[in-house]
Short mmCIF file of C-alpha atoms in Angstrom, two decimals:
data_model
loop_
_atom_site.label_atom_id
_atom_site.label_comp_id
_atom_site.label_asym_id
_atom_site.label_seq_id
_atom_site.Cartn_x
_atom_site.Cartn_y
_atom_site.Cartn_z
CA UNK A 1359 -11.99 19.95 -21.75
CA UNK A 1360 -8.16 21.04 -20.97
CA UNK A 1361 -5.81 17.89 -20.79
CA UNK A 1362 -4.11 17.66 -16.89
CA UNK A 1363 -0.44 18.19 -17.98
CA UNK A 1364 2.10 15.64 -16.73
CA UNK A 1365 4.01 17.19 -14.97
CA UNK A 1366 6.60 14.34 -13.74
CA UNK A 1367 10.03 15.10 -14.71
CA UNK A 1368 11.89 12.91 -17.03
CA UNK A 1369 13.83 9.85 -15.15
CA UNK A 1370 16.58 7.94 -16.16
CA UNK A 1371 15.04 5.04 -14.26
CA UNK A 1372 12.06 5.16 -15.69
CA UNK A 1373 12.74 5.29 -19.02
CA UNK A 1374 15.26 1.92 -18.28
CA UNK A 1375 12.58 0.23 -16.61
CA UNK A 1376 9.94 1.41 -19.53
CA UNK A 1377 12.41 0.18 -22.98
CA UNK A 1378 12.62 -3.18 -20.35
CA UNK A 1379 9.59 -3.87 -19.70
CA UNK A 1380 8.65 -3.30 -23.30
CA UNK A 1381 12.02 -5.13 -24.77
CA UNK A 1382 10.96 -8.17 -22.30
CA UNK A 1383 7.03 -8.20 -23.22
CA UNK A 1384 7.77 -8.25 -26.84
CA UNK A 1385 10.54 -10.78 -26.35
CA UNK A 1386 8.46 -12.99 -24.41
CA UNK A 1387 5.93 -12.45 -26.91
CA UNK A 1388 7.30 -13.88 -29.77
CA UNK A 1389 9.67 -16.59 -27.97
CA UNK A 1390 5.98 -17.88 -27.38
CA UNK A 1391 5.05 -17.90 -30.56
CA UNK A 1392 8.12 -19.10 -31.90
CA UNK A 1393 7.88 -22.11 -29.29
CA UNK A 1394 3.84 -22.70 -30.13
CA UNK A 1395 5.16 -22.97 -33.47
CA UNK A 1396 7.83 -25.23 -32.76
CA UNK A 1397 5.37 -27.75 -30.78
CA UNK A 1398 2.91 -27.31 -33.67
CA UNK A 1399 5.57 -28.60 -36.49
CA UNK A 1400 6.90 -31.48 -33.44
CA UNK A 1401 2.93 -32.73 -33.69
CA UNK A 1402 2.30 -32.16 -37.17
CA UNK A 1403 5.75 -34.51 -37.64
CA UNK A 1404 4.54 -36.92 -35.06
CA UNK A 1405 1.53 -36.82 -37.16
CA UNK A 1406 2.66 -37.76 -40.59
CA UNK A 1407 5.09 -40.33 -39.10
CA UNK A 1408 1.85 -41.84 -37.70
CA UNK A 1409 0.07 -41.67 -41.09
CA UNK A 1410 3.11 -42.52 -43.02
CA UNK A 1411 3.63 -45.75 -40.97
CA UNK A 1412 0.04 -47.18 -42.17
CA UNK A 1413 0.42 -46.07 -45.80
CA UNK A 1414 3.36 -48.28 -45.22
CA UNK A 1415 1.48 -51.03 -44.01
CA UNK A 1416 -0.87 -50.59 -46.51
CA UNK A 1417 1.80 -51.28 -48.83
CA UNK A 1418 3.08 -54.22 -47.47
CA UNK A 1419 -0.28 -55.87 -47.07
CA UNK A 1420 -1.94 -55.18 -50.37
CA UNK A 1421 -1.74 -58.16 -52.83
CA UNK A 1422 -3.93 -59.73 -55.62
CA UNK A 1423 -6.36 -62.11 -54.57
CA UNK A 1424 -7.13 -65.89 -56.07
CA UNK A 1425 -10.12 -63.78 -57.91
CA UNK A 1426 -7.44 -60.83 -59.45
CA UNK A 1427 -8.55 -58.09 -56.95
CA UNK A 1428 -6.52 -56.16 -54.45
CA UNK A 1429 -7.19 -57.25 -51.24
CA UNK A 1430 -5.59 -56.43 -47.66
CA UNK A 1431 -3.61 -59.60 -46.17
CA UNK A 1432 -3.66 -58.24 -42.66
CA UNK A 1433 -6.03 -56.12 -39.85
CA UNK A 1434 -5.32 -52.51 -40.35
CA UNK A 1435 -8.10 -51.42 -38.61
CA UNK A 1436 -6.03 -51.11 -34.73
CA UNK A 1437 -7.43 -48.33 -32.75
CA UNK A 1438 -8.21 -45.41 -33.68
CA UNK A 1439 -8.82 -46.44 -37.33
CA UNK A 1440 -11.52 -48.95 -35.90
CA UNK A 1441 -14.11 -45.80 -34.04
CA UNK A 1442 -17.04 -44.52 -37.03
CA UNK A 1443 -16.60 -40.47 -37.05
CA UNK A 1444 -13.11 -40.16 -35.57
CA UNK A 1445 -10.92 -38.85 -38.67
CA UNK A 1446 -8.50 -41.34 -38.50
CA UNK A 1447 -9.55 -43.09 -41.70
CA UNK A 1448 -7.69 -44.93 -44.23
CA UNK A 1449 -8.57 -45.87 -48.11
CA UNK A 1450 -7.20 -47.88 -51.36
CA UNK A 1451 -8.99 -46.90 -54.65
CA UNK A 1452 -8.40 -47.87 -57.85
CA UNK A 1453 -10.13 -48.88 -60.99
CA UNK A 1454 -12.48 -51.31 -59.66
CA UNK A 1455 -10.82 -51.62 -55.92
CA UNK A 1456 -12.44 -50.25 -52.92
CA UNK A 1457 -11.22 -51.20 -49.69
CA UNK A 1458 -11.90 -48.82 -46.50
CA UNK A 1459 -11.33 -48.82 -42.98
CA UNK A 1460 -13.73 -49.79 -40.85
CA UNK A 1461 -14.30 -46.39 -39.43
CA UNK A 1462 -15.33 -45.47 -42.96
CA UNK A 1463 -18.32 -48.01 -42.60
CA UNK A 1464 -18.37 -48.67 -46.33
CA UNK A 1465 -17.92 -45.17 -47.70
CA UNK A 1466 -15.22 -43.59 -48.89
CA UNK A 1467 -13.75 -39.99 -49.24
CA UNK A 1468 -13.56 -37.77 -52.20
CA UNK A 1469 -9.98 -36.58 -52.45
CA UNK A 1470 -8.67 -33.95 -54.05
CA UNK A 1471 -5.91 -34.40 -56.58
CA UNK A 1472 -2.46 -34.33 -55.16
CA UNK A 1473 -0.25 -31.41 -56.65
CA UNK A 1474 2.35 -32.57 -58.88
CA UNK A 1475 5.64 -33.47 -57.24
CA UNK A 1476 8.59 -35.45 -58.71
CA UNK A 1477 10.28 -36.22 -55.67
CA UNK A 1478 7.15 -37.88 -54.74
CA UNK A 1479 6.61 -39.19 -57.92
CA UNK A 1480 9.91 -40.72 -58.28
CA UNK A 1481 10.32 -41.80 -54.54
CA UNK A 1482 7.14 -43.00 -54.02
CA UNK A 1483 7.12 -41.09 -50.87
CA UNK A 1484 3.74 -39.87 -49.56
CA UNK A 1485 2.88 -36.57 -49.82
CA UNK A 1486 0.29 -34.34 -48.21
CA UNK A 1487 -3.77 -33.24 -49.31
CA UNK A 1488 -5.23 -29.76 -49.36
CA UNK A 1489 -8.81 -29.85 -47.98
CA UNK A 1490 -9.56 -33.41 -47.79
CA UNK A 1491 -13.14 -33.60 -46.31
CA UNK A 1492 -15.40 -36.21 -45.61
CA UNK A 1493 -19.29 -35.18 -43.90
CA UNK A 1494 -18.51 -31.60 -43.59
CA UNK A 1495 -15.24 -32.00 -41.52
CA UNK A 1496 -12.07 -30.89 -42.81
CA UNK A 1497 -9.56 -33.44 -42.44
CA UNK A 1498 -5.48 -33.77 -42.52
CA UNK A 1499 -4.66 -36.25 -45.05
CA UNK A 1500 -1.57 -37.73 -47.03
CA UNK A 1501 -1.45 -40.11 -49.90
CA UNK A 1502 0.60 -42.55 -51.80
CA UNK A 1503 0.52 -44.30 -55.09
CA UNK A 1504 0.73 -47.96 -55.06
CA UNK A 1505 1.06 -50.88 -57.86
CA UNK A 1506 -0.81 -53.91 -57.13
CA UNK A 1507 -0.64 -56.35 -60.12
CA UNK A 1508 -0.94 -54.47 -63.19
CA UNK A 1509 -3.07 -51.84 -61.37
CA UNK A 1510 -2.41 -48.07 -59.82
CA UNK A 1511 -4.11 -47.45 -56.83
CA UNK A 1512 -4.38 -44.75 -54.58
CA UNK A 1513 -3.19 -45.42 -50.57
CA UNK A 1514 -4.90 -42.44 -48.69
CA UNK A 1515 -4.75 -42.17 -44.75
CA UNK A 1516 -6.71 -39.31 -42.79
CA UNK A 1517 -6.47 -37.69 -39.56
CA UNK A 1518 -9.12 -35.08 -37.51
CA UNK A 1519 -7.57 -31.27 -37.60
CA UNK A 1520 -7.75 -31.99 -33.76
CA UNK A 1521 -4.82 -34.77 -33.62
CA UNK A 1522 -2.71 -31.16 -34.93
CA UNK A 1523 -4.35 -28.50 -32.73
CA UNK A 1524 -5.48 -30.12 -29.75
CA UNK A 1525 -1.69 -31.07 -28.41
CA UNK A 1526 -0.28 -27.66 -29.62
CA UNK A 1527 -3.47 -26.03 -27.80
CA UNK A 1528 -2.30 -27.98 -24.65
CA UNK A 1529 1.16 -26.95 -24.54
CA UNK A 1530 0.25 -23.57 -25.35
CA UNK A 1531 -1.99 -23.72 -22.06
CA UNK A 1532 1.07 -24.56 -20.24
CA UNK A 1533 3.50 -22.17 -22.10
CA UNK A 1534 1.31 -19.25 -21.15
CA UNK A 1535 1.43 -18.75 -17.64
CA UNK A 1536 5.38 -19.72 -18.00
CA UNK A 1537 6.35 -17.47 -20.39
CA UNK A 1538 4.31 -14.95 -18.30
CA UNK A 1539 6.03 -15.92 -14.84
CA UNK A 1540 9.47 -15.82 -16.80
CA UNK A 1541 8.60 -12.16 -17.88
CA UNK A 1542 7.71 -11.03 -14.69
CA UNK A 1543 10.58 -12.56 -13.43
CA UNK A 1544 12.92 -10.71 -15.56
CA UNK A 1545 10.87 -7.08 -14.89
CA UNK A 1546 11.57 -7.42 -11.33
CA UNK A 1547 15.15 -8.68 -11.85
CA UNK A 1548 15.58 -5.09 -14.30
CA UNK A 1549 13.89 -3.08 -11.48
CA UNK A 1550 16.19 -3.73 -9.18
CA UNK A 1551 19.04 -3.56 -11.47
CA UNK A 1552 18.26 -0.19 -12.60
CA UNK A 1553 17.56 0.58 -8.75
CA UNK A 1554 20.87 -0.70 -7.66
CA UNK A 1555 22.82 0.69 -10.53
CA UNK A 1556 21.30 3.79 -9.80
CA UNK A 1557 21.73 4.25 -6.44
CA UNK A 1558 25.51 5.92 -6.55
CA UNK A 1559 23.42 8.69 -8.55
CA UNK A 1560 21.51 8.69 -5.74
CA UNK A 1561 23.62 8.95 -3.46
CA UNK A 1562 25.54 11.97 -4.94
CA UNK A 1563 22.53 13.71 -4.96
CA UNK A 1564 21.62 13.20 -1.28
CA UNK A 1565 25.56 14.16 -0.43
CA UNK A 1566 24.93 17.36 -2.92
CA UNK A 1567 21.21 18.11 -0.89
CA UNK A 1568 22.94 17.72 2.20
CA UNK A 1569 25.63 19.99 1.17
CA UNK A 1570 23.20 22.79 0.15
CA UNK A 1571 21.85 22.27 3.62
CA UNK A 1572 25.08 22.82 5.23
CA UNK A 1573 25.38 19.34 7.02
CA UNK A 1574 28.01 18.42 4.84
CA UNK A 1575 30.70 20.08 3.58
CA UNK A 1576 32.33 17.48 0.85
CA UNK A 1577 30.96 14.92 -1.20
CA UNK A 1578 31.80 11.52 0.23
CA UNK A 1579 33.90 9.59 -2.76
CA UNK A 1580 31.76 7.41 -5.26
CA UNK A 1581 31.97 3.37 -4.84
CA UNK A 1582 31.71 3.24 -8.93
CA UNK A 1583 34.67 3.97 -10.95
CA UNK A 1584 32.02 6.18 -13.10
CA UNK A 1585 31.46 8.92 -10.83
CA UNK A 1586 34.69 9.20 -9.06
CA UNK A 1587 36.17 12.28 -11.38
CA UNK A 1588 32.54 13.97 -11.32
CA UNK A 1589 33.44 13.47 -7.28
CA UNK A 1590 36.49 15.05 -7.70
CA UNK A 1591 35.55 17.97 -9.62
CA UNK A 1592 32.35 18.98 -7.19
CA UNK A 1593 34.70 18.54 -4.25
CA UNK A 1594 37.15 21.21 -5.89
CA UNK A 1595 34.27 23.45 -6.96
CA UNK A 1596 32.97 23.34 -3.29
CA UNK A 1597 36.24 24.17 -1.80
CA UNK A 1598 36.55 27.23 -4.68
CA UNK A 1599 33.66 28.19 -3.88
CA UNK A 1600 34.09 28.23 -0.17
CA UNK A 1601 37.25 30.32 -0.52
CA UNK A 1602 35.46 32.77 -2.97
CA UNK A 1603 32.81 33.33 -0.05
CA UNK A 1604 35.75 33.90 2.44
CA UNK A 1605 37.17 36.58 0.87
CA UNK A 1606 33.97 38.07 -0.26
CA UNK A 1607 32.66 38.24 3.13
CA UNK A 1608 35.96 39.71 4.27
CA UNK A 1609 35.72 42.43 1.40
CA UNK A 1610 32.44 43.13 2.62
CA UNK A 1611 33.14 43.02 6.68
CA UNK A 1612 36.44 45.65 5.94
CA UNK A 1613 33.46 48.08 3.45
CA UNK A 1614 31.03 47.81 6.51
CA UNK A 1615 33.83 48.83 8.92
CA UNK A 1616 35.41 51.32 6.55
CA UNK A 1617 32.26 52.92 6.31
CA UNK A 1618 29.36 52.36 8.70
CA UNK A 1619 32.06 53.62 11.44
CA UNK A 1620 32.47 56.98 10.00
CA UNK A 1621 28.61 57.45 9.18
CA UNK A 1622 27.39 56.50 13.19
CA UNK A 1623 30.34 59.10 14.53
CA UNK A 1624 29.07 61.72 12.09
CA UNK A 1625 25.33 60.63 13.05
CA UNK A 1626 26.33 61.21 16.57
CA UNK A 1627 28.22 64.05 16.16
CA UNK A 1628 25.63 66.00 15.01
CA UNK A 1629 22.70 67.83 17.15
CA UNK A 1630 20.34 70.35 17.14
CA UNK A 1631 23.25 72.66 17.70
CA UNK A 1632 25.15 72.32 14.70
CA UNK A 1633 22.50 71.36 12.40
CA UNK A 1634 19.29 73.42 13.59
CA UNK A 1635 17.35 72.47 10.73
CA UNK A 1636 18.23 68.64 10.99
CA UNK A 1637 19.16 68.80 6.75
CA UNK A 1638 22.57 66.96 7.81
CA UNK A 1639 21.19 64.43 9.95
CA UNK A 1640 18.65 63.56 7.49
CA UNK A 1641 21.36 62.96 4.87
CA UNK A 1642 23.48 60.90 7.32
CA UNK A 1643 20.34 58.49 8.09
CA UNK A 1644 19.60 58.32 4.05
CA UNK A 1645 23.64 57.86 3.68
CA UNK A 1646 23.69 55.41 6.27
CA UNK A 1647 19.94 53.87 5.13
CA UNK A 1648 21.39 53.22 1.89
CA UNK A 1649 24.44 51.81 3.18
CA UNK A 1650 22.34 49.00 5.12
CA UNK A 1651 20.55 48.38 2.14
CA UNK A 1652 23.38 47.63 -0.32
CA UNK A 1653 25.63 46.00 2.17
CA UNK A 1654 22.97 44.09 3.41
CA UNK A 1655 22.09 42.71 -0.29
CA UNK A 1656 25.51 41.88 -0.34
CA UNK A 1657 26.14 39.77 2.30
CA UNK A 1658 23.44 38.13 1.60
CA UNK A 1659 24.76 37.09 -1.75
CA UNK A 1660 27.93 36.38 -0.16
CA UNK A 1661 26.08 33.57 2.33
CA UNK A 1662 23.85 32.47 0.22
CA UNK A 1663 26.32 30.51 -2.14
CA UNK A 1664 25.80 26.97 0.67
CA UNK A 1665 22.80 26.88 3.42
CA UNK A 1666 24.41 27.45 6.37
CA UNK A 1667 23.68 25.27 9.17
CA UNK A 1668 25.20 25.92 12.60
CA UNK A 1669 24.63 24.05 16.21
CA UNK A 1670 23.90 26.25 19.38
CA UNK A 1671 25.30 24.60 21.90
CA UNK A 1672 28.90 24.62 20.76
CA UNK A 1673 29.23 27.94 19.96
CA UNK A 1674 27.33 28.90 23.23
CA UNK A 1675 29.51 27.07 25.53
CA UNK A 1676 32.72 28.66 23.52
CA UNK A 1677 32.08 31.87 24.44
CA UNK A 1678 30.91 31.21 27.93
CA UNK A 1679 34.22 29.75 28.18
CA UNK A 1680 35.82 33.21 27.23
CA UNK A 1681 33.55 35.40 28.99
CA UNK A 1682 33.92 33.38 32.39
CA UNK A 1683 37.55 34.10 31.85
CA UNK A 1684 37.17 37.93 30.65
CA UNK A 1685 34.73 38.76 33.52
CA UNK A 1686 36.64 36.10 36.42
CA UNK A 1687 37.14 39.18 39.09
CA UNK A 1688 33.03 39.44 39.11
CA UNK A 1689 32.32 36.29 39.87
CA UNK A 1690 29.77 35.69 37.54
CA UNK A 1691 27.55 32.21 37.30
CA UNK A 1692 26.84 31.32 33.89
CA UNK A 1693 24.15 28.28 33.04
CA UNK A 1694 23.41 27.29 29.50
CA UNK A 1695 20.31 24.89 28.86
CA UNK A 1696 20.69 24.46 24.99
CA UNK A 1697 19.96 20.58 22.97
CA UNK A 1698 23.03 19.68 21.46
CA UNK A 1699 20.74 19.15 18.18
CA UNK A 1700 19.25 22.62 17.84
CA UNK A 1701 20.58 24.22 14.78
CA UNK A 1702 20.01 28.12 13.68
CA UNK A 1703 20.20 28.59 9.72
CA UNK A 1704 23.18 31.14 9.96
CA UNK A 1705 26.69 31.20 9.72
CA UNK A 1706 29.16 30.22 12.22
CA UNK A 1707 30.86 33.50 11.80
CA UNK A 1708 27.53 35.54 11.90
CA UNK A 1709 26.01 33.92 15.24
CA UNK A 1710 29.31 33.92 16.89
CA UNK A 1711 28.66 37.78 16.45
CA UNK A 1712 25.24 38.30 17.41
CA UNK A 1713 26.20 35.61 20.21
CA UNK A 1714 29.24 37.46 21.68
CA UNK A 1715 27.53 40.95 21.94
CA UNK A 1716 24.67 39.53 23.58
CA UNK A 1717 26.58 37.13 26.03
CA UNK A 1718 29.20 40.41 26.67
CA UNK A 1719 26.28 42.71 27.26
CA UNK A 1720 24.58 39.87 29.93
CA UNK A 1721 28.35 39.71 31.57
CA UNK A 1722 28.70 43.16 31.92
CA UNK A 1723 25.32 44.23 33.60
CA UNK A 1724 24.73 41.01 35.36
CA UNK A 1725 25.27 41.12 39.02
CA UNK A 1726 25.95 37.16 39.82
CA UNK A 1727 24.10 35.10 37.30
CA UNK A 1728 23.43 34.60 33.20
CA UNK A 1729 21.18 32.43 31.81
CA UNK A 1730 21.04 31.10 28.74
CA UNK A 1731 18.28 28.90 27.19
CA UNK A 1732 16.79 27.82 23.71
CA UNK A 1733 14.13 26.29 22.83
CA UNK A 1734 12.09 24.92 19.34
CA UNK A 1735 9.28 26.70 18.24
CA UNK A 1736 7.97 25.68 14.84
CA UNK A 1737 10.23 26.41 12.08
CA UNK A 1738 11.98 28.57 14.49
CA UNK A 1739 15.03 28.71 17.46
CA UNK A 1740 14.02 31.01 20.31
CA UNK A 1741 17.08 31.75 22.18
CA UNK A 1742 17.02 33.63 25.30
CA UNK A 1743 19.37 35.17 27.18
CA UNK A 1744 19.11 36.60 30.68
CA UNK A 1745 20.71 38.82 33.25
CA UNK A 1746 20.51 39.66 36.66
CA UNK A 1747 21.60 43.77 36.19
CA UNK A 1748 20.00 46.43 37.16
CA UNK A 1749 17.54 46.20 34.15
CA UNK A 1750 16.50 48.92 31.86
CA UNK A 1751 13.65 51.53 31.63
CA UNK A 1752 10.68 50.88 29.03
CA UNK A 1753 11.38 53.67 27.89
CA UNK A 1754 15.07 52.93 26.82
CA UNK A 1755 13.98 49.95 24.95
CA UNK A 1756 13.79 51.24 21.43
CA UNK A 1757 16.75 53.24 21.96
CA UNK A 1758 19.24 50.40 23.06
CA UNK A 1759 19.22 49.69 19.06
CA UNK A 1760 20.26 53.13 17.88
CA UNK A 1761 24.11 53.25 16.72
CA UNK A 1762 26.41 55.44 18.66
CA UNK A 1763 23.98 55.33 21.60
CA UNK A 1764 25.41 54.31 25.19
CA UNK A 1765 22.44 53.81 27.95
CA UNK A 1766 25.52 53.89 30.07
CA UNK A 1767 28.38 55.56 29.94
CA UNK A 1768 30.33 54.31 32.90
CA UNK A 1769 30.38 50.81 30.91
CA UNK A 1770 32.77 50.90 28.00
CA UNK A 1771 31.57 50.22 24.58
CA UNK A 1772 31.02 52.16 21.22
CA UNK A 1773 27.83 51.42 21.13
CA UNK A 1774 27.42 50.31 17.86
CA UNK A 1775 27.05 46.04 19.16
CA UNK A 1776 23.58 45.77 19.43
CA UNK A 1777 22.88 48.13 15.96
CA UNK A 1778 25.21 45.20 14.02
CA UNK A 1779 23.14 42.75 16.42
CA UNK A 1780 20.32 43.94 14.90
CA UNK A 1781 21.16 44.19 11.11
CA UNK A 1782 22.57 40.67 11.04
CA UNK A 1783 19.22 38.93 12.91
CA UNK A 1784 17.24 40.62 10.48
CA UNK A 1785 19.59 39.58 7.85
CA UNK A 1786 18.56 36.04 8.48
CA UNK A 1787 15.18 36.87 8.43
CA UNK A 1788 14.89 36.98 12.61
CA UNK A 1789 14.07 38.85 15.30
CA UNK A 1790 15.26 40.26 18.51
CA UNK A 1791 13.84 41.31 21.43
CA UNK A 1792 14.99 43.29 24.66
CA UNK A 1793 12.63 42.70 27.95
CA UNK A 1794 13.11 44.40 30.92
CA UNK A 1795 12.33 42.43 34.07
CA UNK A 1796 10.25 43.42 36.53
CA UNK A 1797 12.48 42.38 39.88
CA UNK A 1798 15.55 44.09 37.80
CA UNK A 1799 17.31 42.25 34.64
CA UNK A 1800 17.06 42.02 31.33
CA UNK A 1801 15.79 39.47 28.60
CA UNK A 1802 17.47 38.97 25.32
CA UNK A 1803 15.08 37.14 23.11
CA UNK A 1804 16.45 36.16 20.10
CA UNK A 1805 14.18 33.88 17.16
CA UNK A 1806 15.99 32.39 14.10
CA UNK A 1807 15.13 30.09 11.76
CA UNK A 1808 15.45 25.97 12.62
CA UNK A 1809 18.14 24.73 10.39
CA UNK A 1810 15.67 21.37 10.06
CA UNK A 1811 17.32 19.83 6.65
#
């Protein structure tokens, strides 16, 4: 079976938030067993401090008796020395003495010998038995050496492995869920540490998305001292760039106009009359075919450095402005119905060109009225733009697009406005569309990509 490959990219949140969350879990794992340790060795002291004190008052109560034997002058038999079975058990032996607690009920307890210790030895202190059982139960024991008369005997004092584990076992039930809610505590505290120290990255890379949309045209400045030069430097790279673009699409505009020009006056130039066999005019359209192509390549290069993103409506109402004032004698009613917040994925400069042939075409056939509207549809801007002229002929349609060709030559013109029109719509990827009206009129339909970033 072929492994699913991960294909999540690497994150410099995650792997903070990964080393935490392990550094934490392993922390928290050992403080708790450091701690459990820690309340072990507080019980196991508490413990032999219990023990310790009835060796002691062993001690003081063992004397010899009228009849020479060892005998206990006072009740050491207080609970929980007094219950049968419990552990807690105390002993004196010695060579013919035999005195037991009575939760030993008369029998004693086989213990092992004590390892040799001379601070023990010479303090007296007691000191702690390995394995000290008694009925198949494992017990915690410590003994002492004792002279009563002219006799050693042996003080030994037991306690059930449960007096040890039973407390630590107790605490540990407790230290559990708070060493748990202390981790989790300090996860989330690291997740949103790494998320708020994070987000300036963020940020810049929102800034740096919108830029490459073209709804912004700087990066805003960083509110960490970090990323403040890295600012900086994009911000000059941007405006580098920006000039770089300028001047390329100037070099390009002057190469179009130094030589598309030339090629559509030679292209019109020539007829059936001076080229019967048509060899020249098929080497201007292949001349001028080629030209498209390359400049078109170009330019494309030239925009493509920052996603252009340009509104409708203000550059709509611009050039209605100027038009109203070129064509004032006619007497000309213009309407616009664009939403301000329609944007075309083109350049300023480029749709202020397509824009002002087609609005200076509508002026200069219209009778009385222009309209212009736009619309959403889908990914894409339809823009229309309508006159009230005289129209054109179905028949004209396809040729309205031709360079060097006037449908009218009482208008003035070159003719070449709707061929660059043309080239820079489908430049972008668009389309445009000339519909003759019925009652008289024409319908520029123009479709463009939605600048939706």
């Amino acid at each position: 079976m072929t492994p699913v490959p991960d294909n999540r990219q690497p994150s410099i949140s995650r792997r903070l938030i990964t080393f935490s969350v392990v550094f934490v879990s392993v922390t928290m794992l050992v403080a708790a067993v450091i701690l459990y340790l820690i309340v072990a060795s507080v019980v196991r002291e508490q413990v032999d401090q219990r023990l310790d004190t009835q060796i002691e008052g062993l001690r003081g109560a063992l004397s010899i008796g009228a009849n020479g034997n060892a005998v206990v002058n006072a009740s050491m038999d207080g609970p929980p020395f007094d219950r049968q079975g419990s552990g807690w058990y105390w002993q004196v032996l010695g060579s013919g003495i035999e005195i037991t607690s009575l939760s030993l009920a008369g029998a004693t307890i086989d213990n092992p010998p004590p390892p040799f210790d001379w601070r023990h030895t010479l303090s007296g202190e007691p000191q702690k038995l390995d394995k000290t059982a008694f009925h198949g139960e494992t017990l915690y024991s410590r003994t002492a050496k004792e002279i009563v008369g002219e006799k050693t005997v042996d003080i030994t004092v037991t306690a059930p492995r449960s007096a040890l584990a039973a407390p630590a076992r107790r605490a540990l039930m407790w230290l559990i869920p708070v060493m748990a809610f202390l981790g989790a505590s300090l996860v989330a505290g690291i997740f949103w540490q790494v998320r708020y120290g994070l987000y300036p990255l963020h940020q810049l890379a929102s800034n740096l998305s919108a830029i490459s949309a073209g709804t912004r045209d700087r990066v805003s400045s960083a509110e960490v001292a970090e990323l403040k030069p890295v600012t900086r430097e994009i911000n000059r790279l941007i405006e580098q760039n920006a000039e770089r673009l300028a001047l390329t699409r100037l070099h390009f505009a002057n190469l179009a106009h130094a030589l598309k020009t030339p090629v559509a006056s030679l292209s019109v130039a020539l007829d059936p009359a001076n080229d019967p066999a048509g060899e020249l005019r098929a080497l201007v359209d292949r001349i001028d075919q080629r030209i498209r192509y390359h400049l078109s390549r170009a330019r494309k290069i030239a925009s493509g450095g920052i996603n252009a993103a340009t509104s409708i409506k203000p550059r709509v109402d611009d050039l209605l402005l100027v038009m109203s004032r070129v064509y004032a004698d006619r007497g000309i009613e213009a309407k616009a119905d664009i939403p301000i917040d329609l944007k075309v994925a083109c350049a300023v400069e480029d749709l202020d060109e397509i824009l002002g042939n087609l609005i200076d075409n509508a002026f200069k056939w219209a009778r009385g009225n222009v309209d212009i509207s736009a619309r959403k549809d889908g990914a894409d801007i339809v823009l229309t733009i309508a006159d009230d002229g005289q129209g054109i002929a179905d028949t004209n349609v396809a040729e309205a697009f031709l360079p060097g060709k006037r449908l009218d030559e009482t208008v003035p013109g070159d003719g070449l406005g709707l061929t660059i029109v043309k080239e820079l719509v489908e430049l972008y990827g668009g389309e445009i569309k000339l519909l003759p009206l019925e009652n008289g009129g024409t319908v520029w339909s123009l479709i463009l990509s939605n600048a939706t970033f």
